[in-house]
Amino acid sequence: MVDIGSGAKRTTRDYQLSRYACYLIVQNSDASKPVIANGQTYFAIQTRRQELQGKGFIKPKLRRRRQTPLPTPQFTSTAGTVEV
C-alpha cells in the first residue's frame, strides 16, 4: 500500500527486474536525476572492474601456455589411456 496525496492508500505491483533490465533502464534515463546518475556510476564501475579482472587473468594464462612445450607422443598416448 502506498499513500496518495489525498491521504488515501493504493496497492501497487512489485516487479523483479534482471540486472540487464536495470542496466538498460538506467542507461536510457535522465542522468540529471540523482538515482539515475548513481545507477550509471555503479554500472560503469562494475564494467571497469570486470575488464580489469579479465586482463589480469588472461595474460598470465597465455604466458604459461607459451612456456609449456608441445605434448610429446608419450604424453599423448598416456593421456588417451587414462581418458583425460
PDB file of C-alpha atoms in Angstrom:
ATOM      1  CA  MET A   1       0.000   0.000   0.000  1.00  0.00           C
ATOM      2  CA  VAL A   2       1.202   3.461  -0.922  1.00  0.00           C
ATOM      3  CA  ASP A   3      -0.077   6.779   0.386  1.00  0.00           C
ATOM      4  CA  ILE A   4      -1.621   9.033  -2.251  1.00  0.00           C
ATOM      5  CA  GLY A   5      -1.651  12.833  -1.884  1.00  0.00           C
ATOM      6  CA  SER A   6      -5.264  12.890  -0.669  1.00  0.00           C
ATOM      7  CA  GLY A   7      -4.461  10.575   2.246  1.00  0.00           C
ATOM      8  CA  ALA A   8      -5.944   7.532   0.539  1.00  0.00           C
ATOM      9  CA  LYS A   9      -3.968   4.340   0.009  1.00  0.00           C
ATOM     10  CA  ARG A  10      -3.466   2.360  -3.166  1.00  0.00           C
ATOM     11  CA  THR A  11      -1.927  -1.037  -3.829  1.00  0.00           C
ATOM     12  CA  THR A  12       0.995  -1.189  -6.220  1.00  0.00           C
ATOM     13  CA  ARG A  13       2.670  -4.034  -8.030  1.00  0.00           C
ATOM     14  CA  ASP A  14       6.219  -5.089  -7.256  1.00  0.00           C
ATOM     15  CA  TYR A  15       8.445  -6.041 -10.166  1.00  0.00           C
ATOM     16  CA  GLN A  16      11.609  -8.077 -10.026  1.00  0.00           C
ATOM     17  CA  LEU A  17      13.948  -6.979 -12.823  1.00  0.00           C
ATOM     18  CA  SER A  18      17.038  -8.717 -14.094  1.00  0.00           C
ATOM     19  CA  ARG A  19      20.391  -6.993 -13.814  1.00  0.00           C
ATOM     20  CA  TYR A  20      20.408  -6.398 -17.563  1.00  0.00           C
ATOM     21  CA  ALA A  21      16.936  -4.803 -17.449  1.00  0.00           C
ATOM     22  CA  CYS A  22      18.129  -2.441 -14.704  1.00  0.00           C
ATOM     23  CA  TYR A  23      21.177  -1.595 -16.796  1.00  0.00           C
ATOM     24  CA  LEU A  24      19.046  -0.743 -19.832  1.00  0.00           C
ATOM     25  CA  ILE A  25      16.650   1.391 -17.800  1.00  0.00           C
ATOM     26  CA  VAL A  26      19.471   3.330 -16.128  1.00  0.00           C
ATOM     27  CA  GLN A  27      21.428   3.875 -19.346  1.00  0.00           C
ATOM     28  CA  ASN A  28      18.374   5.214 -21.170  1.00  0.00           C
ATOM     29  CA  SER A  29      17.093   7.514 -18.415  1.00  0.00           C
ATOM     30  CA  ASP A  30      17.668  11.144 -17.451  1.00  0.00           C
ATOM     31  CA  ALA A  31      21.122  11.413 -15.829  1.00  0.00           C
ATOM     32  CA  SER A  32      20.197  14.681 -14.104  1.00  0.00           C
ATOM     33  CA  LYS A  33      18.190  12.686 -11.539  1.00  0.00           C
ATOM     34  CA  PRO A  34      20.409  11.575  -8.627  1.00  0.00           C
ATOM     35  CA  VAL A  35      19.129   7.981  -8.544  1.00  0.00           C
ATOM     36  CA  ILE A  36      19.804   7.521 -12.253  1.00  0.00           C
ATOM     37  CA  ALA A  37      23.245   9.150 -12.006  1.00  0.00           C
ATOM     38  CA  ASN A  38      24.144   6.781  -9.149  1.00  0.00           C
ATOM     39  CA  GLY A  39      22.959   3.808 -11.186  1.00  0.00           C
ATOM     40  CA  GLN A  40      25.026   4.848 -14.200  1.00  0.00           C
ATOM     41  CA  THR A  41      28.085   5.278 -11.985  1.00  0.00           C
ATOM     42  CA  TYR A  42      27.512   1.855 -10.423  1.00  0.00           C
ATOM     43  CA  PHE A  43      27.320   0.090 -13.774  1.00  0.00           C
ATOM     44  CA  ALA A  44      30.357   1.976 -15.102  1.00  0.00           C
ATOM     45  CA  ILE A  45      32.418   0.897 -12.073  1.00  0.00           C
ATOM     46  CA  GLN A  46      31.265  -2.736 -12.315  1.00  0.00           C
ATOM     47  CA  THR A  47      32.043  -2.854 -16.029  1.00  0.00           C
ATOM     48  CA  ARG A  48      35.548  -1.493 -15.460  1.00  0.00           C
ATOM     49  CA  ARG A  49      36.107  -3.999 -12.637  1.00  0.00           C
ATOM     50  CA  GLN A  50      35.206  -6.860 -14.954  1.00  0.00           C
ATOM     51  CA  GLU A  51      37.533  -5.539 -17.647  1.00  0.00           C
ATOM     52  CA  LEU A  52      40.443  -5.315 -15.216  1.00  0.00           C
ATOM     53  CA  GLN A  53      39.814  -8.796 -13.830  1.00  0.00           C
ATOM     54  CA  GLY A  54      39.716 -10.191 -17.334  1.00  0.00           C
ATOM     55  CA  LYS A  55      43.009  -8.572 -18.291  1.00  0.00           C
ATOM     56  CA  GLY A  56      44.735  -9.803 -15.156  1.00  0.00           C
ATOM     57  CA  PHE A  57      43.597 -13.380 -15.710  1.00  0.00           C
ATOM     58  CA  ILE A  58      44.257 -13.801 -19.421  1.00  0.00           C
ATOM     59  CA  LYS A  59      47.849 -12.544 -19.615  1.00  0.00           C
ATOM     60  CA  PRO A  60      49.427 -14.984 -17.102  1.00  0.00           C
ATOM     61  CA  LYS A  61      47.494 -17.860 -18.643  1.00  0.00           C
ATOM     62  CA  LEU A  62      48.811 -17.099 -22.141  1.00  0.00           C
ATOM     63  CA  ARG A  63      52.333 -16.682 -20.793  1.00  0.00           C
ATOM     64  CA  ARG A  64      52.190 -20.132 -19.160  1.00  0.00           C
ATOM     65  CA  ARG A  65      50.807 -21.669 -22.341  1.00  0.00           C
ATOM     66  CA  ARG A  66      53.716 -20.291 -24.383  1.00  0.00           C
ATOM     67  CA  GLN A  67      56.219 -21.686 -21.863  1.00  0.00           C
ATOM     68  CA  THR A  68      54.691 -25.162 -21.931  1.00  0.00           C
ATOM     69  CA  PRO A  69      56.308 -27.413 -24.532  1.00  0.00           C
ATOM     70  CA  LEU A  70      54.162 -29.128 -27.103  1.00  0.00           C
ATOM     71  CA  PRO A  71      52.816 -32.514 -25.993  1.00  0.00           C
ATOM     72  CA  THR A  72      55.126 -35.444 -26.646  1.00  0.00           C
ATOM     73  CA  PRO A  73      53.845 -38.654 -28.230  1.00  0.00           C
ATOM     74  CA  GLN A  74      54.340 -40.474 -24.907  1.00  0.00           C
ATOM     75  CA  PHE A  75      52.250 -37.885 -23.055  1.00  0.00           C
ATOM     76  CA  THR A  76      49.523 -38.010 -25.685  1.00  0.00           C
ATOM     77  CA  SER A  77      49.278 -41.806 -25.602  1.00  0.00           C
ATOM     78  CA  THR A  78      49.246 -41.880 -21.799  1.00  0.00           C
ATOM     79  CA  ALA A  79      46.574 -39.184 -21.634  1.00  0.00           C
ATOM     80  CA  GLY A  80      44.454 -41.176 -24.085  1.00  0.00           C
ATOM     81  CA  THR A  81      44.827 -44.324 -21.982  1.00  0.00           C
ATOM     82  CA  VAL A  82      43.503 -42.692 -18.827  1.00  0.00           C
ATOM     83  CA  GLU A  83      40.801 -40.803 -20.758  1.00  0.00           C
ATOM     84  CA  VAL A  84      41.920 -37.242 -19.976  1.00  0.00           C
TER      85      VAL A  84
END
